[in-house]
PDB file of C-alpha atoms in Angstrom:
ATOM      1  CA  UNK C   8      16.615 -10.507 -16.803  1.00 95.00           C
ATOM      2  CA  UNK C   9      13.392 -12.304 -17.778  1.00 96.00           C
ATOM      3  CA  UNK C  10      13.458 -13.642 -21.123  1.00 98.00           C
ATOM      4  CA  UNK C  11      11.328 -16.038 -23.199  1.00 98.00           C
ATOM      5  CA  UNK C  12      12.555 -17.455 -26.182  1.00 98.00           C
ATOM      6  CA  UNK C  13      10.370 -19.070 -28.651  1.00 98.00           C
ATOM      7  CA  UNK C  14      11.641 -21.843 -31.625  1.00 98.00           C
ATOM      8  CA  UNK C  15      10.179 -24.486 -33.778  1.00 97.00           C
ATOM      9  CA  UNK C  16       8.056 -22.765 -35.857  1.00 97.00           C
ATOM     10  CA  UNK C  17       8.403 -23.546 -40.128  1.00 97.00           C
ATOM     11  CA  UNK C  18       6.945 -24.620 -43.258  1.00 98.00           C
ATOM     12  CA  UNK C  19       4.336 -27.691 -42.905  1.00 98.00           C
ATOM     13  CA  UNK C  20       1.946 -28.845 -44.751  1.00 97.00           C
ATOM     14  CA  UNK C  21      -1.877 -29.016 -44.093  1.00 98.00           C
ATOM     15  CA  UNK C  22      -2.545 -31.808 -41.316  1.00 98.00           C
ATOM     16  CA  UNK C  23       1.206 -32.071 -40.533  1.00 98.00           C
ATOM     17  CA  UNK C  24       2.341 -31.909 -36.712  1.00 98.00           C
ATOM     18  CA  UNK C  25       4.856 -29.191 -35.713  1.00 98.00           C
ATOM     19  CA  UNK C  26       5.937 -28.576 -31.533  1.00 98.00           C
ATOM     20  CA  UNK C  27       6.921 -25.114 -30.773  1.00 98.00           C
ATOM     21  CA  UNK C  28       9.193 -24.672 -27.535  1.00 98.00           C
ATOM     22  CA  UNK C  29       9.769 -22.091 -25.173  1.00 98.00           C
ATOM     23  CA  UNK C  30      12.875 -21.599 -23.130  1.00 98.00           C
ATOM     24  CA  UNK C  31      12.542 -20.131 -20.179  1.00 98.00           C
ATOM     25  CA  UNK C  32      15.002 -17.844 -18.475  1.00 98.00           C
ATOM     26  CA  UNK C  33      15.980 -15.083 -15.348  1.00 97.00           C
ATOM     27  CA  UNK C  34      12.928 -16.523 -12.936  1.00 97.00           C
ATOM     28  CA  UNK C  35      11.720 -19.110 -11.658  1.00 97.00           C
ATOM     29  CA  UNK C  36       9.709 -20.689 -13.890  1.00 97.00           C
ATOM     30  CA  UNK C  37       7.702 -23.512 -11.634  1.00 97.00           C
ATOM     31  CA  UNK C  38       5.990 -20.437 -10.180  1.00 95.00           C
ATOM     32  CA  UNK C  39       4.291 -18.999 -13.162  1.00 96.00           C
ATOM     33  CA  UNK C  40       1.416 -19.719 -15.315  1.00 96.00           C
ATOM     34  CA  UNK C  41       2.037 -19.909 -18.847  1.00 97.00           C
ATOM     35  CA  UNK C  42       0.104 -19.014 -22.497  1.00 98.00           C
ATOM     36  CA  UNK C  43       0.680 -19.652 -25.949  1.00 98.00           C
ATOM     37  CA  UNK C  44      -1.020 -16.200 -27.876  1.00 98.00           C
ATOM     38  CA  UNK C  45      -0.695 -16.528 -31.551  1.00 98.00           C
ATOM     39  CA  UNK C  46      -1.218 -13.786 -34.507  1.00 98.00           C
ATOM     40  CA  UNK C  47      -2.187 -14.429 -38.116  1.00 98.00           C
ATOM     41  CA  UNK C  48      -0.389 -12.030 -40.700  1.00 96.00           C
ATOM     42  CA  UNK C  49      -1.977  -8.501 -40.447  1.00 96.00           C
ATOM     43  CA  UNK C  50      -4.238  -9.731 -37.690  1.00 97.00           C
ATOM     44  CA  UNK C  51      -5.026  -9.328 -34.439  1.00 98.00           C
ATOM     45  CA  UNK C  52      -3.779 -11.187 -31.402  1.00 98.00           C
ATOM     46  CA  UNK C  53      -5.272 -14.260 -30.566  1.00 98.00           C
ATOM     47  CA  UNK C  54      -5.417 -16.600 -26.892  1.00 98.00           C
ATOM     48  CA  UNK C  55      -4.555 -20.072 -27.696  1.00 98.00           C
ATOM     49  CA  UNK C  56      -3.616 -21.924 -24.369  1.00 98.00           C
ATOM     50  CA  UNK C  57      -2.411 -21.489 -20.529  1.00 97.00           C
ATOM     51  CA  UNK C  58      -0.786 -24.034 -18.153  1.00 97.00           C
ATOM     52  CA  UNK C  59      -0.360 -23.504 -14.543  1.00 96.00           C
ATOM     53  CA  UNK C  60       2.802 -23.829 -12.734  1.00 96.00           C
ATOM     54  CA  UNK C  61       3.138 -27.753 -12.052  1.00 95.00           C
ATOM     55  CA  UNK C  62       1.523 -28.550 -15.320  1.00 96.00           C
ATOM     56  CA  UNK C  63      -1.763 -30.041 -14.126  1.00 97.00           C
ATOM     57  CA  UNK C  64      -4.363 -27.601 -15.451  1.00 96.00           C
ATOM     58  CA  UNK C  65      -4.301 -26.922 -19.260  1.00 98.00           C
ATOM     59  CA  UNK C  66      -7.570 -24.618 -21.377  1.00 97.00           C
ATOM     60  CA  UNK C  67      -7.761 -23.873 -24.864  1.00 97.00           C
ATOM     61  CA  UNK C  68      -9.276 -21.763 -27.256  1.00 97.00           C
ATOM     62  CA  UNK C  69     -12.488 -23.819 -28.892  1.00 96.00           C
ATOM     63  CA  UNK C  70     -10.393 -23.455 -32.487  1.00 96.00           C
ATOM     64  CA  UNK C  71      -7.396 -25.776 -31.172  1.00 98.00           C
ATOM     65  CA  UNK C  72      -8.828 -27.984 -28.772  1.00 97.00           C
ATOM     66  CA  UNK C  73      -8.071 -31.477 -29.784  1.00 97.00           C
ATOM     67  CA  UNK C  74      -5.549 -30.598 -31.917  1.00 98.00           C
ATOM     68  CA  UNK C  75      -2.548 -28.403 -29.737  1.00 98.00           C
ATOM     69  CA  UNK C  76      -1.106 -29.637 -26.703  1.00 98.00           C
ATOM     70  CA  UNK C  77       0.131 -27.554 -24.473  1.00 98.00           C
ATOM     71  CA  UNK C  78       2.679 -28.945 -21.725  1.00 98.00           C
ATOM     72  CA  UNK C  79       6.039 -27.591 -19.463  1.00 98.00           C
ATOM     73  CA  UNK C  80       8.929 -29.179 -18.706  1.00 98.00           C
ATOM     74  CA  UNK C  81       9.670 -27.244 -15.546  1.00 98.00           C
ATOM     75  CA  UNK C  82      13.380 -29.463 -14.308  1.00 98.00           C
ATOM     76  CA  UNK C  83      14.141 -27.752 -18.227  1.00 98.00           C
ATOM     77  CA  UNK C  84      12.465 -24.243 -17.987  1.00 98.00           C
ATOM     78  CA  UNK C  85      10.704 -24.723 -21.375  1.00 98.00           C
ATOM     79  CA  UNK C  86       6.909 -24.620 -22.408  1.00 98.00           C
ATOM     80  CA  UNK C  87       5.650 -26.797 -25.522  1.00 98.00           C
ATOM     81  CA  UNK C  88       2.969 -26.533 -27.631  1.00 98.00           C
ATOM     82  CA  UNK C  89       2.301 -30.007 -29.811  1.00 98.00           C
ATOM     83  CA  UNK C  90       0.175 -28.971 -32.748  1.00 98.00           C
ATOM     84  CA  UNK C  91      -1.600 -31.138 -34.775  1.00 98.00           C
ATOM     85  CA  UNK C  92      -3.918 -31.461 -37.412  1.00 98.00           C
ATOM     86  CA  UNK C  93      -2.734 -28.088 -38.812  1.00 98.00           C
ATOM     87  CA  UNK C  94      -4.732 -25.913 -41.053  1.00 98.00           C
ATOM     88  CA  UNK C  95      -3.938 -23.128 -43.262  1.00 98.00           C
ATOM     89  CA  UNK C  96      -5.512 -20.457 -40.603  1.00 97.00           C
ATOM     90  CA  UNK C  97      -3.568 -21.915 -38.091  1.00 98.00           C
ATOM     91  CA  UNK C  98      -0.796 -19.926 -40.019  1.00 98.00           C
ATOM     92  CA  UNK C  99       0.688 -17.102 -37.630  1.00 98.00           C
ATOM     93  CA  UNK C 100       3.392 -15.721 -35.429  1.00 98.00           C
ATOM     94  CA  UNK C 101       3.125 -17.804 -32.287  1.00 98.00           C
ATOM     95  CA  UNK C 102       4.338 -16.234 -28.789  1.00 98.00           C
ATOM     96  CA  UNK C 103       4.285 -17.444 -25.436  1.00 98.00           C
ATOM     97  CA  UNK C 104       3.533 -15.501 -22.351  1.00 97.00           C
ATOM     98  CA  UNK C 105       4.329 -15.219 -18.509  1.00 97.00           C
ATOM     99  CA  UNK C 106       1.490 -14.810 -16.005  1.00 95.00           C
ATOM    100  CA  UNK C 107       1.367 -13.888 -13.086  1.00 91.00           C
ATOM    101  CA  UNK C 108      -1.809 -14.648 -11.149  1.00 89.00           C
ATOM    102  CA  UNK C 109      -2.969 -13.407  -7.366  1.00 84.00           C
ATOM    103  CA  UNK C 110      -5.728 -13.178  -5.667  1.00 81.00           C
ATOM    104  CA  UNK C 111      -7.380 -10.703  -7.389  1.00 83.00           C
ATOM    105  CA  UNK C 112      -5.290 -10.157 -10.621  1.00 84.00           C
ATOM    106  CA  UNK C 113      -3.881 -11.423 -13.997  1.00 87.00           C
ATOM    107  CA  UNK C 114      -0.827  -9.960 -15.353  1.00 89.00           C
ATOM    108  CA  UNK C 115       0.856 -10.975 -18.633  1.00 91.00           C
ATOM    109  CA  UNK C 116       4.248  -9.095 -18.049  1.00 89.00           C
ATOM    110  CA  UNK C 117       6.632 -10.947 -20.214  1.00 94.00           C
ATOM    111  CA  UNK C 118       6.315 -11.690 -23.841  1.00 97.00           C
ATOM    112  CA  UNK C 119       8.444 -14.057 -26.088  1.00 97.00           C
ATOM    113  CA  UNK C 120       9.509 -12.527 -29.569  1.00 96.00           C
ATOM    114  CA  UNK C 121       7.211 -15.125 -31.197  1.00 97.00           C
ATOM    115  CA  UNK C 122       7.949 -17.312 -33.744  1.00 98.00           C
ATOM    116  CA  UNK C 123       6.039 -17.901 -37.283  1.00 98.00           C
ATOM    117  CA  UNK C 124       4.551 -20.818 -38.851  1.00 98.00           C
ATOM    118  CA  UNK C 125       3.019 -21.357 -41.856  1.00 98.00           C
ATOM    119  CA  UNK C 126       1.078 -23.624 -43.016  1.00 98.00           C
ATOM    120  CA  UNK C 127       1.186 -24.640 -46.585  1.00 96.00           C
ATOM    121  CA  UNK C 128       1.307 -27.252 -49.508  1.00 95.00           C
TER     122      UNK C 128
ATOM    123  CA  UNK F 140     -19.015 -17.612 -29.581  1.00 90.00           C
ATOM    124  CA  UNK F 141     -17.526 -14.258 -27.313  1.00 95.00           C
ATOM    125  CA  UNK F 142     -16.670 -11.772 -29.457  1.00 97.00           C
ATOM    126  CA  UNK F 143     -14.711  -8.642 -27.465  1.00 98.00           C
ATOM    127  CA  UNK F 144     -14.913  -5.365 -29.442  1.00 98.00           C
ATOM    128  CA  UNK F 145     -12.723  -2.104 -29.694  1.00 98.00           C
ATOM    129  CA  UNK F 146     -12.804   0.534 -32.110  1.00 98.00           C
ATOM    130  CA  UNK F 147     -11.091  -0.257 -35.270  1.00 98.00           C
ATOM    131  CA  UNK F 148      -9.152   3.382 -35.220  1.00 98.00           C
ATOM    132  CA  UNK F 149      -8.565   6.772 -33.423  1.00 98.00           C
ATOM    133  CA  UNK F 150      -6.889   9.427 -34.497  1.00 98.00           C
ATOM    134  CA  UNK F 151      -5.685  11.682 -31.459  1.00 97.00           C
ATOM    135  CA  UNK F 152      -3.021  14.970 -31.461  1.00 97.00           C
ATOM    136  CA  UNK F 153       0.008  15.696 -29.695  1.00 97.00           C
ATOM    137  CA  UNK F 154      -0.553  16.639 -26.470  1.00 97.00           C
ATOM    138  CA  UNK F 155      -4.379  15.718 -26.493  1.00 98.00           C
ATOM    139  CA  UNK F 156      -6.742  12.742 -25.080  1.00 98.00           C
ATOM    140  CA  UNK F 157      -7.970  10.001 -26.372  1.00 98.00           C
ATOM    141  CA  UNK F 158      -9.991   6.571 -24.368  1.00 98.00           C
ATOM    142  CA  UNK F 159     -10.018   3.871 -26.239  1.00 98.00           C
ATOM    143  CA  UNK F 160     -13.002   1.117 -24.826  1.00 98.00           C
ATOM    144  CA  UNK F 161     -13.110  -3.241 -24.557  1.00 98.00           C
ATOM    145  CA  UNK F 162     -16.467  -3.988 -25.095  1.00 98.00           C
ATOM    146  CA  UNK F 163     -17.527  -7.787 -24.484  1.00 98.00           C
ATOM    147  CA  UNK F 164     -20.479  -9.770 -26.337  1.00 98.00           C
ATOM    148  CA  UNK F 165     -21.591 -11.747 -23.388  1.00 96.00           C
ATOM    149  CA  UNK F 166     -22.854  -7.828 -21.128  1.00 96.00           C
ATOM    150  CA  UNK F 167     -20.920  -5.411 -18.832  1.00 97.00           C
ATOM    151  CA  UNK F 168     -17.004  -5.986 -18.391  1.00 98.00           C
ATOM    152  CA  UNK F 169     -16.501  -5.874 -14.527  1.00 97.00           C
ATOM    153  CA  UNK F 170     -12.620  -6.425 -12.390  1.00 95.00           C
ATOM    154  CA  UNK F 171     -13.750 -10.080 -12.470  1.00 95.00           C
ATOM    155  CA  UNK F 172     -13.028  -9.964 -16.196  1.00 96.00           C
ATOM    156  CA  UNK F 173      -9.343  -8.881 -14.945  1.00 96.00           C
ATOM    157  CA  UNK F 174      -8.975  -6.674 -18.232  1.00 97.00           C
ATOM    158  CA  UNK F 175      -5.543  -6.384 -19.569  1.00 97.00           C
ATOM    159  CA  UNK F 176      -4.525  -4.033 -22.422  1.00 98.00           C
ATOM    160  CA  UNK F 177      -1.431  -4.443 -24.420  1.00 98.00           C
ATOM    161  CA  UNK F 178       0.429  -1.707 -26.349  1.00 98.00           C
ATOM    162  CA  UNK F 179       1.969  -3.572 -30.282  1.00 98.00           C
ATOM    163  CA  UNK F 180       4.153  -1.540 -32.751  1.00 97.00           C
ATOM    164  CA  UNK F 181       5.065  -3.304 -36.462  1.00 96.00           C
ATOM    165  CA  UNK F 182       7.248  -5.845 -36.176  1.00 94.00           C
ATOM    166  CA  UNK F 183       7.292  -6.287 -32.416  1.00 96.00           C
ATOM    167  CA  UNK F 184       5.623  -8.464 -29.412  1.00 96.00           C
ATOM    168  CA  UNK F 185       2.739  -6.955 -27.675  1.00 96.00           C
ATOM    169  CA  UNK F 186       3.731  -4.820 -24.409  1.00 96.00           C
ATOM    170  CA  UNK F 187       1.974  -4.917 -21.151  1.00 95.00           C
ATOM    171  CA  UNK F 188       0.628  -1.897 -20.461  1.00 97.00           C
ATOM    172  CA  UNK F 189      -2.526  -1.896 -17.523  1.00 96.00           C
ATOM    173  CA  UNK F 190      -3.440  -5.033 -15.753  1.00 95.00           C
ATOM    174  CA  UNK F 191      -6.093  -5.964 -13.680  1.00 94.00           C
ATOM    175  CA  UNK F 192      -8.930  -3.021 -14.830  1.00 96.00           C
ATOM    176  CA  UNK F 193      -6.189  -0.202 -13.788  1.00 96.00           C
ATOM    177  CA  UNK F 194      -2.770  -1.846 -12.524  1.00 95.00           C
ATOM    178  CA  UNK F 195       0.296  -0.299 -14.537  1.00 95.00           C
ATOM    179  CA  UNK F 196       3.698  -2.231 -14.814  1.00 92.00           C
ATOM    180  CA  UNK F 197       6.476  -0.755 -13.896  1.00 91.00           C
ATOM    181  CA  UNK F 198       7.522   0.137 -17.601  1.00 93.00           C
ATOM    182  CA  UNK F 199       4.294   1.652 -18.258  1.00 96.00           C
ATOM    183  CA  UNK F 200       4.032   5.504 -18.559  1.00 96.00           C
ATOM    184  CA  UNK F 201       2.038   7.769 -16.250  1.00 97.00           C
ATOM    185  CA  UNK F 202       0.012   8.897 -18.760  1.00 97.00           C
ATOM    186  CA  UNK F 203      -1.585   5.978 -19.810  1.00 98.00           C
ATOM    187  CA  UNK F 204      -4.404   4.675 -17.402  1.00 98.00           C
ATOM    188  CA  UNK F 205      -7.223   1.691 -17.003  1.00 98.00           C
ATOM    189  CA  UNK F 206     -10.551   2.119 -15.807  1.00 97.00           C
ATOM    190  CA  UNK F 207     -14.136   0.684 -16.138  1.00 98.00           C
ATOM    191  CA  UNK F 208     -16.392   3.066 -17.973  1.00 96.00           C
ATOM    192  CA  UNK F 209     -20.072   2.502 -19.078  1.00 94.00           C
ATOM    193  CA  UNK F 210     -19.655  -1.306 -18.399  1.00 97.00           C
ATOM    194  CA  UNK F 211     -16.380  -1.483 -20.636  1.00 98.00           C
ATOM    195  CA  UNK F 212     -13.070  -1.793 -20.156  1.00 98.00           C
ATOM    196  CA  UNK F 213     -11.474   1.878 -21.053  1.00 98.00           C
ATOM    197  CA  UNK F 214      -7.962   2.681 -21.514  1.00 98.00           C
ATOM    198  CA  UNK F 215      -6.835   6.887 -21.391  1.00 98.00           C
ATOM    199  CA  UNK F 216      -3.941   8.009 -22.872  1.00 98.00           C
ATOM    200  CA  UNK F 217      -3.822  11.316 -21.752  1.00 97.00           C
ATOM    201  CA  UNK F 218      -0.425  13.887 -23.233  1.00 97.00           C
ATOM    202  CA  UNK F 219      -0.146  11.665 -26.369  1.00 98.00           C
ATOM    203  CA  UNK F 220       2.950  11.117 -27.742  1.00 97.00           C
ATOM    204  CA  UNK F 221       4.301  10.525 -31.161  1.00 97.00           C
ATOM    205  CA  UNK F 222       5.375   7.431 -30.213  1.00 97.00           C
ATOM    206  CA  UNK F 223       2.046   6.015 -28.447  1.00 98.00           C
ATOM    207  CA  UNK F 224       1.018   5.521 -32.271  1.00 98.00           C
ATOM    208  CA  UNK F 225       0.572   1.553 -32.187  1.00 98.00           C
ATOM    209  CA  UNK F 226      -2.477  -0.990 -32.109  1.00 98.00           C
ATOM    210  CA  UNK F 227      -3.638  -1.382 -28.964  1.00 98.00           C
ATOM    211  CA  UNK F 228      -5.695  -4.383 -27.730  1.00 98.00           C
ATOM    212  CA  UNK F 229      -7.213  -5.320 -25.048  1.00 98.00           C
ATOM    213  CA  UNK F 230      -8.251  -8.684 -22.807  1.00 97.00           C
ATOM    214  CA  UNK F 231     -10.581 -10.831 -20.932  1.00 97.00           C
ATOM    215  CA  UNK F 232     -10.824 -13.516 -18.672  1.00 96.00           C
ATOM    216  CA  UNK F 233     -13.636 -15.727 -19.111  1.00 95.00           C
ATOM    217  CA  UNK F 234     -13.569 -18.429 -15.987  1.00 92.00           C
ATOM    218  CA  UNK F 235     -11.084 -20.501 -17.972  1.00 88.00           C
ATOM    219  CA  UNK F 236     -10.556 -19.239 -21.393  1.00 95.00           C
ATOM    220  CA  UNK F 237      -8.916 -15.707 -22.494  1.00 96.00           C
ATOM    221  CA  UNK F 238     -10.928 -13.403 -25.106  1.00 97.00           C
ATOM    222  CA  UNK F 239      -8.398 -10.751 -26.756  1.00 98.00           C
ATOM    223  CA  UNK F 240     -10.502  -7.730 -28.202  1.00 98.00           C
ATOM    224  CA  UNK F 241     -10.525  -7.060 -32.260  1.00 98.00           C
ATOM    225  CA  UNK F 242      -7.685  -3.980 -31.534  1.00 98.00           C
ATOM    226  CA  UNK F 243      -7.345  -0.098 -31.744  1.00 98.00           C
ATOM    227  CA  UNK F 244      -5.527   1.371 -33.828  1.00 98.00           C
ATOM    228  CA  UNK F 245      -4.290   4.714 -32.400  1.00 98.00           C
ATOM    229  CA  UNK F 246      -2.897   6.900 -35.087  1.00 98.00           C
ATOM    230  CA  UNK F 247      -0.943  10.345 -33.847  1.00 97.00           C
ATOM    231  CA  UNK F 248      -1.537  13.248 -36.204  1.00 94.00           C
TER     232      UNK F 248
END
């Protein structure tokens, strides 16, 4: 059984660091892509970051680059995102994503049950 | 900045039909956009629903389908049920970077 399992989120203050993990479980997860999606209280979702499958390519969404790192640990099965620099709208529920990429398609399949930070003095 | 718009609500009856659309900022949403829409109830992760313009996962009910109407991304639900009341959202793929759309929420009355 596929499962994603998100932890690290909190309380920090503005400009504080936080790393959110994702472990990884019931596939092989060297294979897949990877996303952090995040989603402000009442808000809709938003696309913060991918990795491919050995780690090498990394994008981000204009309103985190140079502040969120995204990286995989794939001998561990877990995805990271470093976060930086935090600001109060960078408060949400934070989920990662599998996907699976072919020739001619995208599929996010699997979800993680997200996990919140908040970002407050 | 890419903004990808849906409508904000849409009310729909047992039973009845109801297309909700993906409209992007930047002109017509073709496959190459590899539209994805994603079914969220309170409380609880987004679910896959259509990949790909019209791909369903193997969880996803017949009655919902993807297409490409008017140069948007369109997603039927045809036979409502009570439970396909949710938010619905779908999104895009721009050569790098991933643009979700603002969300539909599909109320069953």
């Amino acid at each position: 059984e596929v499962q994603l399992v998100e932890s690290g989120g909190g309380l920090v203050q503005p400009g504080g660091s936080l790393r959110l993990s994702c472990a990884a479980s019931g596939f092989t997860f060297s294979s897949y892509w990877m996303h952090w999606v995040r989603q402000a209280p009442g808000k809709g979702l938003v696309w913060v970051s991918r990795i491919n499958s050995d780690g090498r390519t990394t994008t981000y969404a204009d309103s985190v680059k140079g502040r969120f790192t995204i990286s995989r640990d794939n001998a561990k099965n877990t995805l990271y995102l470093q976060m930086n620099s935090l600001r109060a709208e960078d408060t949400a529920v934070y989920y990662c994503a599998r996907v699976l990429v072919g020739t001619k398609s995208v599929l996010f399949d699997y979800w993680g049950q997200g996990t919140l930070v908040t970002v407050s003095s | 900045q890419t903004v990808v718009t849906q409508e904000p609500s849409l009310t729909v009856s047992p039973g009845g039909t109801v297309t909700l659309t993906c409209a992007s900022s930047t002109g017509a949403v073709t496959s190459d956009y590899y539209p994805n829409w994603f079914q969220q109830k309170p409380g609880q992760a987004p679910r896959t629903l259509i990949y790909s313009t019209n791909n369903k996962h193997s969880w996803t009910p017949a009655r919902f389908s993807g297409s490409l109407l008017g140069g948007k991304a369109a997603l039927t639900l045809s036979g409502v049920q009570p439970e396909d009341e949710a938010e619905y959202y779908c999104l895009l793929y721009y050569g790098g970077v991933y643009v979700f759309g603002t969300g539909t929420k599909v109320t069953v009355l």
